[in-house]
Amino acid sequence: DKEHRHKDHKKDKEREKFKHSNSEHKEHSEKKHRDKDKERLKHSDSSSDKHRQKHKDRDKDKRREEKGIKHKKKIKDKKGTDGKKVKKEEEEKWKWWEEERYTDGSKWRFLEHKGPVFAPPYEPLPGKVKFYYGGKPMKLSAPAEEVATFFAKMLDHEYTTKDIFRKNFFKDWRKEMTSEEKSVITDLNKCDFSEMSEYFKAQSEARKQMSKEEKQKIKEENERLLQEYGFCIMDNHKERIGNFRIEPPGLFRGRGDHPKMGMLKRRIRPEDIIINCSKDSKHPKPPPGTKWKEVRHDNKVTWLASWTENIQGSIKYIMLNPSSRIKGEKDWQKYETARRLKKCVDRIRAQYREDWKSKEMRIRQRAVALYFIDKLALRAGNEKEEGETADTVGCCSLRVEHIKLYPKLDDQEYVVEFDFLGKDSIRYYNKIPVEKRVFKNLQLFLENKQPEDDLFDRLNTSILNKHLQELMDGLTAKVFRTYNASITLQQQLKELTCSDDSIPAKILSYNRANRAVAILCNHQRAPPKTFEKSMQNLQNKIDEKQNQLSAARKQLKAAKADHKASHDDKSKKAVEMKRKAVQRIEEQLMKLQVQATDREENKQIALGTSKLNYLDPRISVAWCKKFGIPIEKIYNKTQREKFAWAIDMADKDYEF
């Protein structure tokens, strides 16, 4: 008992410290455990076993404690749940943020998993489904037929009408053909995939019409695969894997006008896969008759498997789920770095303003670029091989053609107009007034340049990142985006939230604050295809509710008149009932109206990207706790799992 009390006391102290998480705590924690880590590393052979044993012992203690708690709760649970199963979700949640972190650069001590799930093998088309060339049916070899089906499945998509897509597809398709097929099939325009396309549409329709039992069977098989391959053991804890299925082969689409669209994404085989696990774990077995490319034991990385895809030559990884310790720690670290920027951002701003006057052109260019990254939350923009990717740019790679200068525009002075394609080929268009010195510098940078020349010809991403690193350890353009996004959310919530508002009205304020951030970060989307229809349905509900309210008010008026005439208890109760009905319908109507406003305002803004990647979740959690908003209204179940550390850590007074 003493030991348990001591542990509880220790845990409470730790929790208190983490609640007010800051750099001081981290330094203290690291110092405190540095010697322990050195000691562990000295005995590296036995470290995994000892570490796992330590976790096992602690887990046993935890289980004993929990058993005691469960025992006390048993009677209450039985009474309160009417025979339903009690969710153990809360009790089983591993609070990794309350434990010490590795300070030697390692990410884990023990890692065991089953490896990836491969795409099913190709099933040839039934004999009755034919491919036609020049109007005549033609039997294709299995490899050629498989690639033809990829095109057939996309026949109704605008991609298949694009010249670059068709050219790349045909070139790669011919590589899969036999020499005989190559000699016959020489023109894509003579190919007829329509019968194949109709077959796949019918298949898709049949899947939609499946019986409940058939759907259940598929669901059970997916669940079996998830249980077998979707989890790993990391440092004695069962952790969910994010993407344990290998992507099937298909045609590369890319975003925007990607020069490689239409190329064949090849089937990934076990021989392409590098497995990463601990030496003392049970290694994953490759499918029968195959072998892995390599098995590694690198605990300085967080991936479980990797391979190189054939289109861009980039490395793909199987990683843990966002709710895992590894991902959570990375998120937490990201927001702590942005909070460190808050402490020195004034100094950095003063520095770049001073640099606008520098005698060196390269320093002036660097200072103006940094001003844009800070003020407009622009991405830095990486150098790319020409013709390898779509023509997208960031701050450092802006060209003369991407900006226009207006000494005066619409009653504003020194206006810069930006127009370029950013990440994922999303257009960035903005007219923004800038400071006079920035404007004069831009005029200088544009002198004697052609439209296709670089605006910042003395600057690239690596030069900028090196400079940012000198200003603050760990500083990048993304840290500026994270800082500006989070600080904007916090300020907007303070300005927009009224404590007297109803919960739906407060949530509307939250979404408006979130939208201000999404606009800052240029997170756009095309309005959903069903937008008009869903808005019409919502408007119909509003009209219906208004009619109900009108009828309820009439009934209340009649009840009041009745009570005035009779003055008895029965009529008094009737008035009260009708009043409550009016109140209830008014609340329902307001909810629907708020929903309509919210949906209309956000039809072209993607709120999710900033909410999940740029906004410190502790700001939202603190706001919920301060104004009594259920966290479920802001974060769905998956998001709550991802941000469990923030939900537990932040109190109502948390400041970014």
C-alpha positions in Angstrom: 0.0 0.0 0.0 2.8 2.4 0.9 4.4 1.6 -2.4 1.1 2.3 -4.3 0.6 5.6 -2.4 4.1 6.6 -3.2 3.6 5.8 -6.9 0.3 7.7 -6.9 2.0 10.7 -5.3 4.8 10.5 -7.8 2.4 10.3 -10.7 0.4 13.3 -9.4 3.6 15.3 -9.2 4.6 14.3 -12.7 1.1 15.1 -14.1 1.2 18.5 -12.5 4.5 19.2 -14.1 3.3 18.0 -17.5 0.2 20.2 -17.3 2.4 23.2 -17.2 4.7 21.7 -19.9 7.5 24.0 -20.9 11.1 23.9 -21.9 12.4 24.1 -18.3 10.5 20.9 -17.5 12.0 19.1 -20.5 15.6 20.2 -19.5 15.0 19.1 -16.0 13.6 15.8 -17.1 16.4 15.2 -19.6 19.1 16.0 -17.0 17.4 13.8 -14.4 17.4 10.7 -16.7 20.6 11.3 -18.7 22.7 9.1 -16.4 20.0 6.4 -16.5 20.2 6.4 -20.3 24.0 6.2 -20.3 23.8 3.3 -17.9 21.3 1.6 -20.2 23.4 2.1 -23.3 26.5 0.6 -21.5 24.6 -2.6 -21.1 23.0 -2.6 -24.6 22.8 -6.4 -24.9 20.5 -6.8 -22.0 18.9 -3.4 -22.2 15.8 -4.4 -24.2 15.0 -7.3 -21.8 15.6 -5.2 -18.7 13.5 -2.4 -20.1 10.7 -4.7 -21.1 10.9 -6.4 -17.7 10.6 -2.9 -16.0 7.5 -2.2 -18.1 6.1 -5.6 -17.3 6.6 -5.0 -13.6 5.0 -1.6 -13.8 2.1 -2.9 -15.9 1.5 -5.6 -13.2 1.4 -3.0 -10.5 -0.9 -0.9 -12.7 -3.2 -3.9 -13.2 -3.2 -4.7 -9.5 -4.2 -1.1 -8.8 -6.8 -1.2 -11.6 -8.2 -4.5 -10.3 -8.8 -2.8 -6.9 -10.5 0.2 -8.6 -12.5 -2.1 -10.8 -13.6 -4.2 -7.8 -14.9 -1.1 -6.1 -16.8 -0.1 -9.2 -18.2 -3.5 -10.1 -21.5 -3.2 -8.3 -22.0 0.4 -9.5 -21.2 -0.6 -13.1 -23.6 -3.6 -13.1 -26.4 -1.4 -11.8 -25.7 1.5 -14.1 -25.3 -0.2 -17.5 -28.4 -2.4 -17.6 -26.3 -5.5 -18.7 -24.4 -3.6 -21.4 -20.6 -4.0 -21.6 -18.6 -1.4 -19.9 -16.1 0.5 -22.1 -12.6 0.0 -20.9 -11.2 2.7 -23.2 -10.4 5.1 -20.4 -8.8 2.6 -18.1 -6.6 1.0 -20.8 -5.2 4.3 -22.2 -1.5 4.5 -21.9 -0.5 7.9 -20.7 3.0 7.9 -22.3 3.3 11.7 -21.7 3.6 11.0 -18.0 6.7 8.8 -18.5 10.3 9.7 -19.0 11.4 10.1 -22.6 14.5 8.6 -24.3 17.3 11.2 -24.4 19.8 9.2 -26.5 18.1 9.7 -29.8 16.5 6.2 -29.8 12.8 5.9 -30.6 12.2 2.5 -29.1 13.9 -0.3 -27.2 11.7 -3.2 -28.5 9.6 -3.4 -31.8 7.7 -6.4 -33.1 5.2 -6.6 -35.9 3.8 -8.9 -38.6 4.9 -6.9 -41.7 2.6 -5.4 -44.4 -0.5 -6.8 -46.1 0.1 -7.0 -49.9 -2.4 -6.1 -52.6 -4.3 -9.2 -53.8 -3.1 -10.8 -57.0 -4.7 -9.8 -60.3 -7.9 -11.7 -61.3 -8.3 -12.0 -65.1 -11.5 -10.6 -66.6 -14.3 -13.1 -67.5 -14.2 -14.3 -71.1 -17.3 -12.4 -72.1 -15.7 -9.0 -71.3 -13.6 -8.1 -74.3 -11.1 -5.4 -75.3 -11.4 -4.2 -78.8 -8.7 -2.8 -81.1 -9.7 -1.1 -84.4 -13.3 -2.5 -83.7 -12.1 -6.1 -83.4 -12.0 -8.1 -80.2 -8.4 -8.9 -79.0 -7.3 -11.3 -76.2 -4.6 -9.6 -74.1 -1.9 -11.3 -72.0 -2.5 -11.1 -68.2 0.1 -8.3 -67.6 -1.2 -6.2 -70.5 -4.8 -6.8 -69.5 -4.2 -5.8 -65.9 -2.8 -2.4 -67.0 -5.7 -2.0 -69.5 -8.2 -2.4 -66.6 -6.5 0.5 -64.7 -7.3 2.8 -67.7 -10.8 1.3 -68.2 -11.7 2.0 -64.5 -10.8 5.7 -65.1 -12.6 6.0 -68.5 -15.2 8.5 -67.3 -12.6 10.6 -65.5 -11.2 13.8 -67.1 -7.7 12.5 -66.6 -8.1 10.0 -69.5 -8.8 12.9 -71.8 -5.5 14.7 -71.0 -2.8 14.3 -73.6 0.1 13.9 -71.1 -1.9 11.2 -69.2 -2.7 9.3 -72.4 0.9 9.5 -73.7 2.5 8.3 -70.4 -0.1 5.5 -70.0 0.4 4.2 -73.5 4.2 4.3 -73.2 4.1 2.3 -69.9 1.3 0.0 -71.1 3.4 -1.1 -74.1 6.2 -2.1 -71.7 3.8 -4.8 -70.3 2.7 -6.1 -73.7 4.1 -9.2 -75.5 6.1 -8.4 -78.7 3.0 -9.6 -80.7 0.7 -7.2 -78.8 3.1 -4.4 -79.3 3.2 -5.0 -83.1 -0.7 -4.8 -83.3 -1.5 -2.1 -80.7 0.2 1.1 -82.0 -2.5 3.7 -81.5 -4.3 4.4 -78.2 -7.2 6.1 -80.1 -8.0 2.7 -81.8 -8.4 1.0 -78.4 -11.9 0.4 -77.0 -12.1 -0.1 -73.3 -15.8 0.5 -73.0 -16.9 -3.1 -72.3 -14.3 -3.3 -69.6 -15.5 0.0 -68.1 -19.1 -1.2 -68.1 -18.1 -4.4 -66.4 -16.4 -2.5 -63.5 -19.4 -0.2 -63.2 -21.7 -3.2 -62.8 -19.2 -4.7 -60.2 -19.3 -1.5 -58.3 -23.1 -1.4 -58.4 -23.3 -5.1 -57.2 -21.1 -4.2 -54.2 -23.6 -1.5 -53.3 -26.4 -4.0 -53.5 -24.7 -6.7 -51.3 -26.8 -8.3 -48.6 -26.2 -7.5 -45.0 -24.6 -10.9 -44.5 -22.2 -10.4 -47.4 -21.2 -7.0 -46.1 -20.7 -8.5 -42.6 -18.4 -11.2 -44.0 -16.2 -8.5 -45.6 -16.2 -6.5 -42.4 -15.2 -9.5 -40.4 -12.3 -10.3 -42.8 -11.1 -6.7 -42.6 -11.3 -6.9 -38.8 -9.2 -10.1 -38.8 -6.5 -8.5 -40.9 -6.5 -5.4 -38.7 -6.1 -7.5 -35.5 -3.3 -9.6 -37.1 -1.4 -6.9 -39.0 -2.7 -3.6 -37.8 -0.9 -3.6 -34.4 2.7 -3.8 -33.2 4.4 -4.2 -29.9 6.6 -1.3 -29.1 8.3 -1.1 -25.7 5.8 -3.6 -24.2 2.7 -1.6 -25.4 0.3 -2.6 -28.2 0.3 0.3 -30.7 -1.9 0.8 -33.7 -0.2 0.9 -37.1 -1.3 3.6 -39.5 -1.1 2.1 -43.0 -0.3 -1.6 -42.9 -1.7 -2.3 -46.4 0.6 -1.8 -49.4 -1.0 0.4 -52.1 -2.2 -1.7 -55.1 -0.8 -1.1 -58.6 -2.6 1.6 -60.7 -2.0 4.7 -62.8 -0.4 7.7 -61.2 -2.6 10.8 -61.1 -0.6 13.5 -59.4 -2.0 16.9 -58.5 -2.5 19.7 -61.0 -0.8 19.3 -64.4 1.8 16.7 -63.2 4.2 15.8 -66.0 4.2 12.1 -64.9 0.4 11.6 -64.7 -0.7 8.3 -66.4 2.5 6.4 -65.6 2.2 2.9 -64.2 2.5 2.5 -60.4 4.1 -0.9 -60.3 3.0 -3.7 -57.9 5.1 -3.7 -54.8 6.4 -7.2 -53.9 8.1 -8.6 -50.7 11.5 -8.3 -52.5 11.0 -4.5 -52.6 10.4 -4.2 -48.8 12.9 -3.3 -46.1 11.6 -4.5 -42.7 12.6 -2.7 -39.5 12.2 -4.4 -36.1 14.2 -5.2 -33.0 16.8 -8.0 -33.1 15.2 -9.9 -30.2 11.7 -9.7 -31.7 9.9 -12.4 -33.7 10.7 -11.2 -37.2 7.8 -10.9 -39.7 7.6 -13.7 -42.2 7.4 -12.9 -46.0 4.6 -14.6 -48.0 5.6 -18.3 -49.0 8.2 -18.5 -51.7 9.3 -14.9 -51.3 11.9 -13.0 -49.3 12.3 -9.5 -47.9 14.8 -7.1 -49.5 16.4 -6.6 -46.1 15.7 -6.8 -42.4 17.0 -3.9 -40.3 17.2 -3.2 -36.6 17.4 0.6 -36.5 15.8 2.1 -33.3 16.8 5.7 -34.4 13.9 5.7 -36.9 10.1 5.2 -36.3 9.1 3.3 -39.5 8.2 -0.4 -39.6 8.7 -1.1 -43.3 9.9 0.9 -46.3 10.1 0.6 -50.1 10.9 2.9 -53.1 8.1 3.7 -55.4 8.8 3.8 -59.1 7.3 7.1 -60.3 9.2 9.7 -58.3 11.8 7.4 -56.8 10.6 8.5 -53.3 10.7 6.2 -50.3 7.4 5.2 -48.8 7.0 4.1 -45.2 4.7 2.1 -43.0 4.3 4.2 -39.8 2.4 4.1 -36.6 -1.1 5.5 -36.2 -1.5 9.2 -35.2 -2.7 8.1 -31.8 0.6 6.4 -31.0 3.3 7.6 -28.6 5.8 8.2 -31.4 3.4 10.4 -33.3 2.1 12.1 -30.2 5.6 13.0 -29.0 6.4 14.4 -32.4 3.3 16.6 -32.4 3.9 17.8 -28.8 7.5 18.6 -29.7 6.3 20.6 -32.8 4.0 22.8 -30.7 6.6 23.3 -28.0 9.1 24.5 -30.7 6.4 27.0 -31.9 6.0 28.2 -28.3 9.7 28.8 -28.1 9.5 30.9 -31.2 6.9 33.0 -29.4 9.6 34.0 -26.9 12.0 35.3 -29.5 9.8 36.3 -32.4 10.0 40.0 -31.6 13.8 39.9 -31.7 13.7 38.0 -35.1 11.3 40.5 -36.5 13.4 43.5 -35.4 16.4 41.7 -37.0 14.8 41.2 -40.5 13.4 44.7 -40.5 17.0 46.0 -39.9 18.2 43.7 -42.7 15.9 45.4 -45.2 18.5 48.2 -45.2 21.5 46.0 -45.6 24.3 46.9 -48.1 24.2 43.3 -49.3 21.5 42.3 -51.8 21.5 38.6 -50.5 20.7 39.8 -47.0 17.9 42.1 -48.2 16.4 39.3 -50.2 16.6 36.9 -47.3 14.9 39.5 -45.0 12.0 40.2 -47.4 11.5 36.4 -47.9 11.4 35.9 -44.1 8.9 38.8 -43.8 6.6 37.0 -46.3 7.0 33.6 -44.5 6.1 35.3 -41.2 3.4 37.7 -42.3 1.7 35.5 -45.0 2.6 32.0 -43.6 4.1 31.1 -47.0 5.9 27.8 -47.3 9.7 28.0 -48.0 9.5 26.2 -51.4 12.0 23.5 -52.2 14.3 23.2 -55.2 13.0 20.6 -57.7 14.1 18.9 -60.8 12.5 20.5 -63.9 9.9 18.3 -65.6 9.8 15.9 -62.6 6.9 17.6 -60.8 4.1 20.1 -61.4 5.2 23.7 -61.6 4.5 24.6 -57.9 6.5 27.2 -56.0 7.0 28.5 -52.5 8.5 31.7 -51.1 12.2 31.1 -52.1 11.3 29.9 -55.6 8.9 32.7 -56.5 9.4 34.1 -60.0 9.0 37.6 -61.4 5.7 36.5 -63.1 4.2 35.6 -59.7 4.0 39.1 -58.3 2.7 42.5 -59.4 3.4 45.8 -57.6 0.9 48.6 -57.2 2.2 51.9 -55.5 -1.5 52.6 -54.9 -4.6 50.3 -55.3 -8.1 50.7 -53.9 -7.1 53.4 -51.4 -4.2 51.3 -50.1 -0.5 52.1 -50.6 2.3 49.7 -51.5 0.2 46.7 -52.6 1.7 43.4 -53.7 -0.4 41.0 -55.7 0.6 37.3 -55.5 -0.6 34.7 -58.0 1.1 31.3 -58.1 0.5 27.6 -57.6 1.5 26.4 -54.2 1.7 22.9 -52.7 -0.6 20.3 -54.3 -1.1 22.8 -57.2 -3.5 25.0 -55.1 -3.6 28.5 -56.3 -2.4 31.2 -53.9 -3.9 34.5 -54.8 -3.6 37.5 -52.5 -3.4 41.3 -52.6 -1.7 42.6 -49.6 -0.4 46.0 -48.5 3.3 45.8 -47.3 5.6 48.2 -45.6 7.2 50.9 -47.8 10.8 49.5 -47.4 9.6 46.0 -48.5 7.9 47.5 -51.5 11.0 49.5 -52.5 13.2 46.3 -52.1 10.8 44.3 -54.3 11.1 47.0 -57.0 14.9 46.6 -56.7 14.7 42.8 -57.0 12.6 43.1 -60.2 15.0 45.4 -62.0 16.2 44.0 -65.4 14.6 40.7 -65.0 12.4 38.6 -67.3 9.0 37.1 -66.1 10.6 33.6 -65.8 13.5 34.8 -63.6 13.7 34.2 -59.9 12.5 37.0 -57.7 15.0 36.1 -55.0 18.0 35.2 -57.2 20.5 35.3 -54.3 18.4 32.9 -52.1 17.4 29.3 -51.9 15.7 27.1 -49.3 19.0 25.7 -47.8 20.4 29.3 -47.3 17.2 30.4 -45.7 16.9 27.3 -43.4 20.6 27.7 -42.3 19.8 31.3 -41.4 16.6 30.3 -39.5 18.6 27.7 -37.6 21.0 30.4 -36.5 18.1 32.6 -35.3 16.6 29.8 -33.1 17.5 26.1 -32.7 14.9 24.0 -34.6 13.4 27.0 -36.5 12.0 26.4 -40.0 9.4 28.1 -42.2 6.9 25.4 -41.0 7.5 26.5 -37.4 6.5 30.1 -38.4 3.3 28.6 -40.0 2.6 26.6 -36.8 3.3 29.6 -34.6 1.2 32.1 -36.6 -1.7 29.6 -37.0 -1.8 28.8 -33.3 -1.5 32.4 -32.1 -4.2 33.5 -34.6 -6.6 30.8 -33.3 -6.0 31.9 -29.7 -6.5 35.6 -30.5 -9.6 34.9 -32.6 -11.2 32.7 -29.9 -10.7 35.5 -27.3 -12.3 38.1 -29.7 -15.2 36.0 -31.0 -16.3 33.9 -28.0 -19.1 35.3 -25.9 -19.6 33.5 -22.6 -23.4 34.1 -22.7 -23.8 32.5 -26.1 -25.4 29.0 -26.5 -23.2 26.0 -27.3 -24.0 26.0 -31.1 -23.2 29.8 -31.2 -19.9 29.2 -29.5 -19.0 26.4 -31.9 -19.8 28.7 -34.8 -17.3 31.2 -33.2 -14.8 28.4 -33.0 -15.2 27.5 -36.6 -14.9 31.1 -37.6 -11.6 31.3 -35.7 -10.5 28.1 -37.4 -11.4 29.6 -40.7 -9.3 32.7 -40.1 -6.3 30.3 -39.7 -7.3 28.2 -42.8 -7.4 31.4 -44.9 -4.0 32.5 -43.5 -2.5 29.1 -44.5 -4.4 29.0 -47.8 -6.1 25.7 -47.1 -8.7 25.7 -49.8 -11.0 23.0 -51.3 -13.5 22.8 -54.1 -17.1 23.1 -52.9 -18.4 19.5 -52.3 -20.4 18.1 -55.3 -23.5 17.6 -53.1 -23.2 21.1 -51.6 -26.2 22.7 -53.3 -28.4 19.7 -52.6 -27.4 19.5 -48.9 -28.0 23.2 -48.4 -31.4 22.8 -50.0 -32.2 20.0 -47.6 -31.1 22.1 -44.7 -33.2 25.0 -45.9 -36.2 22.7 -46.1 -35.6 21.6 -42.5 -35.4 25.3 -41.4 -38.7 26.1 -43.2 -40.3 23.1 -41.6 -39.0 24.1 -38.2 -40.3 27.7 -38.7 -43.8 26.4 -39.5 -43.6 24.2 -36.3 -42.6 27.3 -34.3 -45.4 29.4 -35.8 -47.9 26.6 -34.9 -46.4 26.2 -31.4 -46.7 29.9 -30.7 -50.3 29.9 -31.7 -51.0 27.0 -29.4 -49.2 28.9 -26.5 -51.3 32.0 -27.2 -54.5 29.9 -27.1 -53.4 28.1 -23.9 -52.7 31.5 -22.3 -56.2 32.7 -23.2 -57.7 29.5 -21.9 -55.8 30.0 -18.6 -56.9 33.6 -18.3 -60.5 32.5 -18.6 -60.4 29.5 -16.2 -57.5 30.2 -13.8 -57.3 26.5 -12.9 -54.2 24.3 -12.4 -54.8 22.2 -15.5 -54.7 25.3 -17.8 -51.6 26.6 -15.9 -49.8 23.3 -16.6 -50.9 23.5 -20.3 -49.4 27.0 -20.6 -46.1 25.8 -19.1 -46.0 22.8 -21.4 -46.7 24.9 -24.5 -44.0 27.5 -23.4 -41.4 24.7 -23.1 -42.4 23.4 -26.5 -41.9 26.9 -28.0 -38.5 27.1 -26.3 -37.4 23.7 -27.5 -38.4 24.4 -31.1 -36.6 27.9 -31.0 -33.4 26.1 -29.9 -33.7 23.5 -32.6 -34.3 26.3 -35.2 -31.3 28.2 -34.0 -29.1 25.1 -34.3 -30.2 24.6 -37.9 -29.7 28.3 -38.8 -26.2 28.2 -37.2 -25.4 25.0 -39.2 -26.5 26.6 -42.4 -24.4 29.7 -41.8 -21.4 27.5 -40.9 -21.8 25.3 -43.9 -22.1 28.3 -46.3 -19.1 30.1 -44.8 -16.9 27.0 -45.1 -17.8 25.6 -48.5 -14.5 26.5 -50.0 -12.3 26.4 -46.9 -10.7 23.2 -45.6 -10.7 23.5 -41.8 -9.3 20.1 -41.1 -5.8 20.6 -42.4 -5.0 23.4 -40.0 -6.9 21.8 -37.1 -4.9 18.6 -37.3 -1.5 19.9 -38.4 -0.9 23.6 -37.4 -3.0 24.3 -34.3 -1.8 23.4 -30.9 -4.7 21.2 -29.7 -4.2 22.5 -26.1 -5.7 25.9 -27.2 -8.9 24.1 -28.3 -9.0 21.9 -25.2 -8.5 24.9 -22.9 -11.3 26.8 -24.8 -13.7 23.8 -24.4 -12.9 23.5 -20.7 -13.3 27.2 -20.1 -16.7 27.5 -21.8 -18.1 24.1 -21.0 -18.1 22.8 -24.6 -18.0 19.0 -24.9 -14.6 18.1 -26.6 -16.6 15.8 -28.9 -18.1 18.9 -30.6 -14.6 20.0 -31.7 -12.7 16.7 -32.2 -14.1 13.4 -33.5 -13.1 10.0 -31.9 -10.0 9.6 -34.1 -8.9 13.2 -33.4 -9.5 12.7 -29.7 -7.2 9.6 -29.8 -4.5 11.6 -31.7 -4.7 14.5 -29.1 -5.2 12.4 -25.9 -2.0 14.0 -24.5 -3.4 17.5 -25.0 -6.8 16.7 -23.6 -5.2 15.3 -20.4 -2.6 18.0 -20.1 -4.3 21.3 -20.8 -6.4 23.1 -18.2 -8.8 25.9 -18.9 -6.2 28.6 -18.4 -3.6 27.2 -20.9 -1.9 29.9 -23.0 0.0 29.0 -26.1 
